[in-house]
XYZ file of N, CA and C in Angstrom:
753
model
N 4.713 8.542 -28.388
C 3.544 7.829 -27.221
C 3.971 7.864 -26.160
N 3.182 8.425 -25.238
C 3.324 8.690 -23.835
C 3.088 8.003 -22.871
N 4.375 7.419 -21.845
C 4.866 7.069 -20.881
C 3.710 6.919 -19.688
N 2.635 5.945 -19.728
C 2.017 5.745 -18.472
C 2.603 5.187 -17.178
N 2.769 6.087 -16.397
C 3.101 5.592 -14.768
C 1.718 5.517 -13.963
N 1.677 4.179 -13.297
C 0.544 3.465 -12.351
C 0.469 4.859 -11.518
N -1.486 4.473 -10.682
C -1.224 5.760 -10.265
C -0.254 4.735 -8.441
N 0.130 3.747 -8.609
C 0.779 3.316 -7.645
C 2.071 3.803 -7.870
N 3.431 4.710 -7.523
C 4.308 4.947 -8.024
C 5.628 3.952 -7.741
N 5.101 2.601 -7.477
C 6.189 1.072 -7.352
C 6.457 0.920 -8.755
N 4.793 0.572 -9.738
C 4.593 0.141 -10.447
C 4.049 1.120 -12.242
N 5.919 1.167 -12.390
C 5.361 1.706 -13.667
C 5.578 0.888 -15.037
N 5.464 1.681 -16.136
C 5.115 0.790 -17.344
C 7.066 0.791 -17.968
N 7.013 1.963 -17.639
C 9.180 2.463 -17.869
C 9.479 1.625 -18.068
N 9.428 1.202 -16.692
C 10.585 0.658 -15.717
C 10.253 -1.113 -16.284
N 9.445 -1.755 -16.400
C 9.224 -2.846 -16.726
C 9.135 -2.971 -18.011
N 9.832 -1.477 -18.858
C 9.695 -1.750 -20.111
C 11.268 -1.864 -20.590
N 12.163 -1.209 -19.514
C 13.352 -1.233 -19.619
C 14.208 -2.657 -19.042
N 13.170 -3.677 -18.545
C 13.847 -4.951 -18.352
C 13.210 -5.720 -18.842
N 13.388 -6.510 -19.606
C 12.618 -7.662 -20.722
C 13.944 -8.607 -20.514
N 13.436 -9.705 -20.328
C 14.335 -10.713 -20.236
C 14.755 -11.253 -21.458
N 15.979 -11.751 -21.424
C 17.009 -12.078 -22.738
C 16.177 -13.687 -23.436
N 16.592 -13.703 -24.242
C 15.958 -15.314 -24.726
C 16.457 -16.646 -24.131
N 15.416 -17.354 -23.809
C 15.862 -18.464 -23.654
C 15.991 -18.001 -22.017
N 15.366 -17.145 -21.005
C 16.019 -17.207 -19.877
C 14.353 -16.520 -19.350
N 13.753 -17.121 -18.059
C 12.545 -17.459 -17.439
C 11.680 -16.090 -17.613
N 10.906 -15.686 -17.648
C 9.938 -14.283 -17.627
C 8.775 -14.229 -16.419
N 8.316 -13.141 -16.471
C 7.379 -12.827 -15.486
C 6.122 -13.457 -15.770
N 5.601 -14.077 -14.811
C 3.764 -14.636 -15.155
C 3.241 -13.700 -13.971
N 1.809 -13.654 -14.253
C 0.615 -13.072 -13.505
C 0.587 -14.084 -12.335
N 0.901 -15.398 -12.074
C 0.514 -16.333 -11.142
C 1.728 -16.212 -10.407
N 3.296 -16.252 -11.031
C 4.179 -16.359 -10.061
C 4.471 -14.856 -9.401
N 4.114 -13.571 -9.801
C 3.422 -12.736 -8.847
C 2.720 -12.515 -7.696
N 1.748 -13.472 -8.156
C 0.637 -13.466 -6.735
C 1.636 -14.376 -5.794
N 2.419 -15.255 -6.159
C 3.041 -16.255 -5.457
C 4.354 -15.617 -4.538
N 4.476 -14.807 -5.101
C 5.616 -13.545 -4.341
C 4.770 -12.611 -3.714
N 3.611 -12.293 -3.766
C 2.984 -11.194 -3.056
C 2.101 -12.010 -1.772
N 1.559 -13.861 -1.921
C 1.287 -14.453 -0.723
C 2.643 -14.897 0.024
N 3.767 -14.431 -0.284
C 4.819 -14.846 0.665
C 5.470 -13.674 1.474
N 5.182 -12.408 0.525
C 5.061 -10.727 1.131
C 4.387 -10.636 2.322
N 3.459 -11.186 2.190
C 1.743 -11.211 2.991
C 2.464 -11.950 4.238
N 3.434 -12.924 4.177
C 3.568 -13.498 5.329
C 4.456 -12.901 6.213
N 5.328 -12.415 5.379
C 6.609 -11.870 6.185
C 6.035 -10.714 6.609
N 5.060 -9.526 6.105
C 4.194 -8.948 6.897
C 3.780 -9.093 8.366
N 2.964 -10.219 7.746
C 1.795 -10.673 9.426
C 2.672 -11.291 10.509
N 4.025 -11.636 9.842
C 4.869 -12.096 10.821
C 5.533 -11.292 11.497
N 5.974 -10.354 10.887
C 6.771 -9.421 11.857
C 5.603 -8.360 12.627
N 4.466 -8.117 12.481
C 2.970 -7.164 12.775
C 2.883 -8.158 14.524
N 2.919 -9.798 14.225
C 2.431 -10.173 14.924
C 3.346 -9.942 15.971
N 4.641 -9.645 15.779
C 6.133 -9.565 16.859
C 5.819 -8.129 17.286
N 5.291 -7.620 16.604
C 5.254 -5.907 17.295
C 4.032 -5.697 17.756
N 3.225 -6.316 17.457
C 2.071 -6.140 17.966
C 1.732 -6.657 19.599
N 2.511 -7.853 19.539
C 2.445 -8.557 20.675
C 3.496 -7.690 21.435
N 4.685 -7.099 21.393
C 5.498 -6.365 22.292
C 4.780 -4.767 22.652
N 4.260 -4.989 21.471
C 3.407 -3.108 21.880
C 2.597 -3.509 23.488
N 1.710 -4.742 23.517
C 1.243 -5.097 24.518
C 1.732 -5.575 25.866
N 2.985 -5.666 25.621
C 3.658 -6.810 26.301
C 4.372 -5.270 27.127
N 4.414 -4.308 27.020
C 4.428 -2.941 27.480
C 5.798 -2.496 26.827
N 6.162 -3.197 25.893
C 7.397 -2.318 25.152
C 7.349 -0.898 24.323
N 8.266 -0.164 24.431
C 8.108 1.141 23.639
C 8.510 0.930 22.136
N 7.715 0.542 21.283
C 7.361 0.279 19.599
C 7.890 1.285 18.854
N 7.418 2.621 19.323
C 6.964 3.891 18.826
C 8.641 3.743 17.662
N 9.624 3.708 18.403
C 11.130 3.617 17.617
C 11.403 2.738 16.422
N 11.039 1.662 16.393
C 10.726 0.755 15.874
C 9.993 1.100 14.811
N 9.002 1.383 15.070
C 7.920 2.303 13.647
C 8.700 2.822 12.956
N 9.919 4.000 13.588
C 10.232 4.509 12.698
C 11.306 4.936 12.008
N 11.950 3.503 12.608
C 12.890 3.176 11.896
C 12.668 2.369 10.286
N 11.550 1.640 11.301
C 11.533 0.175 9.973
C 10.637 1.253 8.589
N 9.972 2.867 9.352
C 9.612 2.771 7.907
C 10.634 4.215 7.218
N 11.222 4.690 7.921
C 12.708 5.376 6.876
C 13.205 4.342 6.451
N 13.646 2.733 6.826
C 14.527 1.770 6.456
C 13.817 1.607 5.026
N 12.672 1.362 5.438
C 11.236 0.876 4.166
C 11.997 1.896 2.890
N 11.252 2.601 3.533
C 11.582 4.218 2.134
C 12.690 3.972 1.435
N 13.900 3.600 2.051
C 15.454 3.945 1.148
C 15.065 2.731 0.690
N 14.747 1.167 1.296
C 14.749 0.006 -0.052
C 13.593 -0.034 -1.323
N 12.199 0.988 -0.399
C 11.388 0.986 -1.722
C 12.265 1.753 -3.152
N 13.095 3.070 -2.398
C 14.201 3.669 -3.726
C 14.818 2.936 -4.419
N 15.567 1.800 -3.768
C 16.505 0.962 -3.940
C 16.252 -0.173 -5.184
N 14.626 -0.540 -4.970
C 14.393 -1.369 -5.704
C 13.369 -0.226 -6.933
N 13.046 0.409 -6.967
C 12.746 1.171 -8.133
C 13.884 1.849 -8.840
N 15.103 2.356 -8.413
C 15.840 2.387 -9.406
C 16.646 1.057 -9.508
N 16.932 -0.315 -8.758
C 17.152 -1.569 -9.246
C 16.341 -2.786 -8.835
N 15.603 -2.905 -9.955
C 14.715 -4.138 -9.352
C 15.738 -5.417 -9.625
N 16.299 -5.686 -10.238
C 16.908 -6.449 -10.218
C 17.559 -7.407 -9.050
N 17.594 -6.210 -7.871
C 17.454 -6.881 -6.444
C 16.765 -6.951 -5.789
N 15.188 -7.062 -6.457
C 14.165 -6.785 -5.917
C 13.765 -8.490 -4.922
N 14.498 -9.654 -5.186
C 14.328 -10.832 -4.626
C 15.129 -10.595 -3.435
N 15.889 -10.158 -3.032
C 16.558 -9.719 -2.279
C 16.005 -8.782 -1.185
N 15.618 -7.952 -2.112
C 15.058 -6.413 -1.120
C 13.404 -6.798 -0.831
N 13.152 -7.617 -1.723
C 11.417 -7.255 -0.956
C 10.906 -7.947 -0.169
N 11.652 -9.340 0.622
C 11.298 -9.646 1.852
C 11.527 -8.779 2.774
N 12.509 -8.407 2.880
C 13.353 -7.385 3.833
C 12.813 -6.386 3.978
N 11.652 -5.401 3.046
C 10.868 -4.607 3.436
C 9.561 -5.102 3.499
N 9.004 -6.401 2.865
C 8.146 -6.880 4.100
C 8.131 -6.700 5.533
N 9.192 -7.520 5.858
C 9.389 -7.682 7.573
C 9.202 -6.522 7.996
N 10.023 -5.071 7.352
C 9.952 -4.107 7.528
C 8.472 -2.992 7.632
N 8.311 -3.549 7.074
C 6.368 -3.331 6.966
C 5.161 -3.652 7.848
N 5.857 -5.099 8.132
C 4.961 -5.525 8.997
C 4.805 -5.040 10.295
N 6.138 -4.329 10.446
C 6.655 -4.211 11.804
C 6.195 -2.358 12.339
N 5.869 -1.863 11.271
C 5.160 -0.431 11.471
C 3.750 -0.623 10.968
N 3.050 -1.306 10.482
C 1.382 -2.058 10.243
C 1.580 -2.783 11.608
N 2.190 -3.123 12.068
C 1.783 -4.234 13.714
C 1.911 -3.223 14.721
N 2.912 -1.730 14.538
C 2.771 -0.929 15.265
C 1.498 -0.327 15.321
N 1.196 0.058 14.631
C 0.089 0.994 13.813
C -1.407 0.730 14.370
N -1.498 -0.948 14.179
C -2.633 -1.059 14.122
C -2.599 -1.415 15.646
N -1.229 -1.839 16.831
C -1.909 -2.059 17.676
C -2.181 -1.216 18.549
N -1.940 0.236 18.025
C -1.947 1.647 19.272
C -3.328 2.062 18.921
N -3.855 1.851 17.479
C -5.413 1.692 17.247
C -6.626 0.927 17.817
N -5.727 -0.228 17.722
C -6.860 -0.994 18.468
C -6.697 -0.542 20.657
N -5.422 -0.055 20.886
C -5.461 0.073 22.157
C -6.591 1.363 22.710
N -6.195 2.287 21.527
C -6.849 3.270 21.563
C -8.251 3.466 21.831
N -9.184 2.656 21.179
C -10.180 2.332 20.425
C -11.479 1.070 21.055
N -10.149 0.414 22.039
C -10.567 -0.653 22.370
C -11.732 -0.365 23.468
N -12.464 0.710 24.109
C -13.841 0.294 24.505
C -14.468 1.006 23.771
N -14.773 1.589 22.591
C -15.517 2.542 22.137
C -15.994 2.126 20.647
N -14.508 0.904 20.314
C -14.458 0.181 18.952
C -14.420 -0.726 18.958
N -14.430 -1.933 19.948
C -13.316 -3.004 19.859
C -13.448 -3.730 18.717
N -12.263 -4.378 18.289
C -12.181 -5.132 16.943
C -11.629 -4.694 15.727
N -11.741 -3.553 16.399
C -11.742 -2.642 15.246
C -10.350 -2.560 14.589
N -9.715 -2.860 14.765
C -8.241 -3.889 13.233
C -9.037 -4.674 12.781
N -9.392 -6.062 13.527
C -9.987 -6.901 12.781
C -10.957 -6.687 11.554
N -11.970 -5.556 12.211
C -13.023 -5.304 10.740
C -12.254 -4.035 10.077
N -11.006 -4.071 9.969
C -10.211 -2.993 8.805
C -9.870 -4.244 8.219
N -9.095 -4.900 8.805
C -8.274 -6.129 8.171
C -9.307 -7.106 7.027
N -10.465 -7.463 7.900
C -11.807 -8.013 7.037
C -12.286 -6.945 5.458
N -12.110 -5.719 6.102
C -12.531 -5.292 5.366
C -11.473 -4.460 4.168
N -10.537 -4.837 3.854
C -9.700 -4.624 2.976
C -9.440 -5.856 2.589
N -9.415 -7.612 2.848
C -9.576 -8.235 2.200
C -10.802 -7.915 1.426
N -11.928 -7.393 2.018
C -13.323 -7.405 1.073
C -12.736 -6.997 -0.200
N -12.514 -5.595 -0.222
C -12.155 -4.696 -1.165
C -11.152 -4.927 -2.162
N -10.323 -5.610 -1.838
C -9.106 -6.599 -1.998
C -10.047 -7.443 -3.613
N -10.703 -8.380 -2.864
C -11.453 -9.539 -3.565
C -12.236 -8.777 -4.568
N -13.484 -7.742 -4.263
C -14.141 -6.723 -4.818
C -13.104 -6.061 -6.028
N -12.422 -5.731 -5.881
C -11.824 -4.816 -6.874
C -11.102 -5.764 -8.306
N -10.615 -7.105 -7.846
C -10.059 -7.921 -8.349
C -11.134 -8.749 -9.720
N -12.220 -9.024 -8.596
C -13.258 -8.891 -9.522
C -14.109 -8.148 -10.738
N -14.116 -6.718 -9.991
C -14.361 -6.169 -11.062
C -13.294 -5.596 -12.517
N -11.896 -5.883 -12.060
C -11.098 -5.751 -12.968
C -11.062 -6.992 -13.903
N -11.152 -8.414 -13.055
C -11.216 -9.448 -13.968
C -12.057 -9.742 -15.166
N -13.629 -9.106 -14.759
C -14.691 -9.304 -14.887
C -15.189 -8.208 -16.430
N -14.019 -7.091 -16.270
C -13.691 -5.722 -16.715
C -14.744 -4.885 -16.719
N -15.525 -5.193 -15.424
C -16.342 -4.135 -15.305
C -15.598 -2.777 -15.177
N -14.649 -2.851 -14.525
C -13.739 -1.404 -14.875
C -12.303 -1.511 -15.606
N -12.379 -1.094 -16.313
C -11.275 -1.139 -17.211
C -10.092 0.069 -16.927
N -9.197 -0.870 -17.392
C -7.746 0.490 -16.744
C -7.533 0.956 -18.470
N -8.608 1.919 -18.478
C -8.844 3.164 -19.827
C -7.121 4.192 -19.413
N -6.724 4.692 -20.291
C -5.737 5.575 -20.328
C -6.524 7.079 -19.700
N -7.453 7.080 -19.575
C -8.285 7.931 -18.930
C -8.654 7.656 -17.215
N -9.101 6.694 -17.687
C -8.908 6.021 -15.918
C -7.443 5.992 -15.420
N -6.522 5.675 -16.097
C -5.240 5.479 -15.276
C -4.975 7.068 -14.894
N -5.143 8.006 -16.240
C -5.027 9.733 -15.606
C -5.203 10.082 -14.826
N -6.661 9.603 -14.217
C -7.652 10.772 -13.186
C -6.727 9.689 -11.619
N -6.541 8.513 -12.170
C -6.007 7.749 -10.851
C -5.173 8.262 -10.431
N -4.660 8.657 -11.451
C -3.211 8.921 -10.947
C -2.616 10.340 -10.136
N -3.608 11.351 -11.000
C -3.535 12.493 -10.519
C -4.322 12.223 -9.022
N -5.023 12.135 -9.022
C -5.896 11.741 -7.426
C -4.625 11.090 -6.879
N -3.783 10.187 -6.565
C -3.590 9.559 -5.823
C -1.804 10.633 -5.521
N -1.688 11.162 -6.825
C -0.325 12.593 -6.583
C -0.611 13.488 -5.828
N -2.350 13.779 -6.158
C -2.693 14.815 -5.266
C -2.467 14.714 -3.347
N -2.961 13.050 -3.481
C -2.882 12.751 -1.972
C -1.689 12.598 -1.119
N -0.852 12.024 -2.198
C 0.306 12.440 -1.333
C 0.647 13.700 -1.212
N 1.097 14.641 -2.264
C 1.642 15.795 -2.080
C 0.925 17.063 -0.853
N -0.595 16.187 -0.700
C -1.705 16.804 0.658
C -0.786 16.483 1.882
N -0.372 15.038 1.860
C -0.183 14.331 3.293
C 0.944 15.159 3.358
N 2.359 15.028 2.277
C 3.114 15.728 2.679
C 3.329 17.211 3.427
N 2.326 17.911 2.561
C 2.338 19.570 2.974
C 1.637 18.936 4.429
N 0.936 18.537 5.050
C 0.228 18.503 6.321
C 1.091 17.959 7.290
N 2.587 16.871 7.024
C 3.572 16.720 7.487
C 4.277 17.805 7.863
N 4.671 18.580 6.823
C 5.771 19.637 7.249
C 4.893 20.499 7.901
N 4.034 21.333 7.518
C 2.954 22.155 8.472
C 2.539 21.735 9.642
N 2.789 20.324 9.989
C 2.861 19.860 11.952
C 3.948 20.067 12.469
N 5.533 19.794 11.615
C 6.766 20.986 11.968
C 6.878 21.772 12.742
N 5.475 22.616 12.366
C 5.622 24.388 12.804
C 4.088 24.211 13.567
N 3.353 23.295 14.416
C 2.807 22.978 15.089
C 1.245 23.833 14.036
N 1.318 23.579 12.729
C -0.292 23.697 12.563
C -0.699 22.535 12.118
N -1.798 22.496 11.819
C -2.513 20.990 11.721
C -3.601 21.128 10.546
N -3.680 20.200 10.165
C -5.061 20.488 9.183
C -6.223 19.445 10.611
N -7.561 19.506 10.924
C -8.093 19.129 12.060
C -8.941 17.768 11.101
N -9.339 18.138 9.624
C -9.983 16.821 9.213
C -9.447 15.520 8.565
N -8.219 15.782 8.915
C -7.311 14.699 8.386
C -7.359 13.377 9.545
N -7.132 13.850 10.716
C -7.550 13.139 12.067
C -9.099 12.916 12.717
N -9.287 13.936 12.669
C -10.652 14.274 13.228
C -12.002 13.751 12.709
N -13.297 12.876 13.626
C -14.194 12.685 12.681
C -15.209 13.885 12.355
N -14.914 14.685 12.225
C -15.659 15.264 11.685
C -16.718 15.105 10.289
N -17.321 15.715 9.776
C -18.168 14.943 8.739
C -17.062 15.614 7.382
N -16.110 16.580 7.226
C -15.577 16.929 6.270
C -14.640 15.501 6.290
N -13.893 15.620 7.696
C -12.807 14.450 7.636
C -13.758 13.254 7.504
N -14.142 12.619 7.320
C -15.105 11.124 7.435
C -14.639 11.363 5.887
N -15.352 12.280 4.817
C -15.256 12.506 3.548
C -14.073 12.462 3.291
N -13.394 12.913 3.780
C -12.083 13.180 3.360
C -11.163 11.546 3.182
N -11.867 11.223 3.991
C -11.165 9.512 4.652
C -11.768 8.662 2.946
N -13.182 8.730 3.318
C -13.696 8.080 1.859
C -13.299 8.059 0.491
N -12.970 9.722 0.583
C -12.361 9.682 -0.972
C -11.072 8.863 -0.834
N -10.224 8.411 -0.020
C -8.918 8.779 0.195
C -8.849 6.890 0.161
N -9.792 6.252 0.492
C -9.932 5.014 0.482
C -10.720 4.347 -1.062
N -11.022 4.958 -1.522
C -11.704 4.899 -2.760
C -10.683 4.872 -3.649
N -9.417 6.066 -3.858
C -8.601 6.101 -4.598
C -7.547 5.202 -4.757
N -7.528 4.996 -3.164
C -6.458 3.473 -3.257
C -7.014 1.896 -3.771
N -8.374 1.786 -3.132
C -8.468 1.246 -3.636
C -8.750 1.062 -5.383
N -8.714 1.744 -5.854
C -8.752 2.313 -7.449
C -7.291 1.903 -7.548
N -6.607 2.833 -7.465
C -5.205 1.738 -8.171
C -4.859 0.624 -7.569
N -5.516 0.090 -7.291
C -5.762 -1.626 -7.195
C -5.717 -2.282 -8.764
N -6.825 -1.926 -9.289
C -6.958 -2.093 -10.735
C -5.793 -1.866 -11.482
N -4.958 -0.213 -11.346
C -3.735 -0.452 -12.067
C -2.695 -1.157 -11.648
N -2.687 -1.132 -10.440
C -1.886 -2.973 -10.057
C -2.096 -3.874 -10.804
N -3.184 -4.390 -10.487
C -3.253 -5.661 -11.524
C -3.070 -5.744 -12.685
N -3.869 -4.621 -14.304
C -3.409 -4.246 -14.928
C -2.187 -4.453 -15.735
N -1.032 -3.276 -14.152
C 0.476 -3.383 -14.645
C 1.029 -4.654 -14.616
N 0.666 -5.419 -13.618
C 0.707 -6.368 -13.628
C 1.453 -7.928 -14.865
N -0.380 -7.448 -15.480
C -0.224 -8.411 -16.452
C 0.456 -7.778 -17.615
N 0.415 -6.545 -17.742
C 1.414 -5.421 -18.575
C 2.763 -6.712 -18.712
N 3.404 -5.983 -17.459
C 4.711 -7.009 -17.183
C 5.175 -8.070 -17.955
N 3.904 -8.862 -17.527
C 4.339 -10.697 -18.183
C 3.947 -10.546 -19.622
N 2.957 -9.388 -20.214
C 2.855 -9.515 -20.997
C 4.058 -8.829 -22.240
N 4.855 -8.268 -21.711
C 5.831 -7.714 -22.413
C 7.087 -8.096 -22.106
N 6.971 -9.510 -21.242
C 8.278 -10.453 -21.554
C 9.843 -9.854 -19.838
N 8.610 -9.677 -19.384
C 9.553 -8.774 -18.062
C 10.780 -10.055 -17.823
N 11.912 -10.091 -17.101
C 11.876 -11.115 -16.221
C 11.697 -11.662 -15.093
N 12.057 -12.930 -14.685
C 11.421 -13.543 -13.502
C 11.208 -12.799 -12.190
N 12.509 -11.766 -11.944
C 12.233 -11.397 -11.009
C 11.707 -9.768 -11.326
N 11.119 -8.895 -11.525
C 10.016 -8.664 -12.104
C 8.826 -9.258 -11.155
N 8.699 -10.223 -10.891
C 7.595 -10.980 -10.315
C 7.372 -10.359 -9.337
N 8.768 -10.104 -8.183
C 9.241 -9.583 -6.953
C 9.171 -8.346 -6.663
N 9.067 -7.617 -7.830
C 9.011 -6.441 -8.003
C 7.630 -5.835 -7.993
N 6.697 -6.664 -8.694
C 5.349 -6.111 -9.072
C 4.475 -7.013 -7.599
N 4.956 -7.525 -6.762
C 4.459 -8.196 -5.813
C 4.481 -7.024 -4.575
N 6.331 -6.636 -4.655
C 5.896 -5.505 -3.768
C 5.263 -4.571 -4.222
N 5.102 -3.936 -5.777
C 4.023 -2.754 -6.047
C 2.596 -3.110 -5.137
N 2.193 -4.276 -5.210
C 0.900 -4.455 -5.066
C 1.071 -4.663 -3.266
N 1.536 -5.023 -2.649
C 2.031 -5.119 -1.420
C 1.943 -3.743 -1.235
N 2.402 -2.829 -1.525
C 2.267 -1.297 -1.083
C 0.932 -0.786 -0.904
N 0.644 -0.835 -1.816
C -1.040 -0.159 -2.324
C -1.979 -0.766 -1.017
N -1.771 -2.299 -0.995
C -2.860 -2.849 0.139
C -3.224 -2.438 1.654
N -1.573 -2.663 1.617
C -1.205 -1.674 3.017
C -1.835 -0.057 3.093
N -1.378 0.414 2.182
C -2.295 1.767 2.111
C -3.550 1.528 2.180
N -3.944 0.581 1.661
C -5.786 0.757 1.709
C -5.759 0.381 2.971
N -5.186 -0.682 3.662
C -5.530 -0.921 5.069
C -5.556 -0.048 6.173
N -4.555 0.869 5.955
C -4.121 2.053 6.928
C -5.339 3.299 6.873
N -5.750 3.208 5.111
C -6.682 4.630 5.450
C -7.822 3.732 5.610
N -8.330 2.188 6.077
C -9.543 1.985 6.259
C -9.567 1.861 7.601
N -8.817 1.853 8.319
C -8.079 1.556 9.579
C -8.593 3.752 10.570
N -8.205 4.332 9.761
C -8.202 5.520 9.780
C -9.436 6.145 9.910
N -10.262 5.465 8.795
C -11.702 6.003 8.485
C -12.359 5.247 9.652
N -12.345 3.993 9.337
C -13.050 3.461 11.149
C -12.745 3.850 12.616
N -11.686 4.265 12.576
C -11.402 5.571 13.908
C -11.819 6.897 13.578
N -12.418 6.964 12.519
C -12.840 8.647 12.707
C -14.183 8.193 12.860
N -15.407 7.234 12.671
C -16.579 7.254 12.097
C -16.873 6.762 14.168
N -15.445 6.239 14.605
C -15.913 5.809 16.391
C -16.162 6.306 16.696
N -14.917 7.661 16.519
C -15.079 8.758 17.451
C -16.373 10.032 17.369
N -17.168 9.096 16.597
C -18.199 10.418 16.374
C -19.447 9.873 17.542
N -19.414 8.451 17.858
C -20.171 7.531 19.392
C -20.546 8.434 20.432
């Protein structure tokens, strides 16, 4: 039987299979994972607010963003290999994620303040709307996480990740792919596709969390599941923000 990997690299079924609670110990639950996610979301909001305030106070937050992205990536790899440390690492990751999100949000808000006031708040509201919509679609089984669905979403996500990495490498040699950042018709279509793929990853995340609970994963996997869900939602928010920026630049 093939081992399914979620479109979100953080949520992997094999990882849950390797971490099964010992008899008599507490096990992972979907409700517990949701509670952990809300806690991590508060960590993100707190540090994002700090970075946002610092930016508009005239501080150079770019080094903070770079450092938080690098350290956050390291912590993500640690959690992927040692999920038992998630209860300690996930909150730190949430704070670091907030530093980056707050910085990039402040930059976008400042850049588009005249042509698209409130662009950040619009992105936040749209993100919440998409998350709620996808949860309802999953809960009422309008969209089911079938094997074919998982394979398609995983392939699309992997393709986007490789494409972004390629664009970063090309950028080192001053070769840029215009439609990634520019508001051309192709650029907007590309962002719409990426937003859709990010949204569909939520279906896989919800399904993976429920599968983990059904497998009897240990309690600490709630933190890992919450971390994986946070990764997808932050990605979705950033892609929606990019899409709104592209659409605003065409005015």
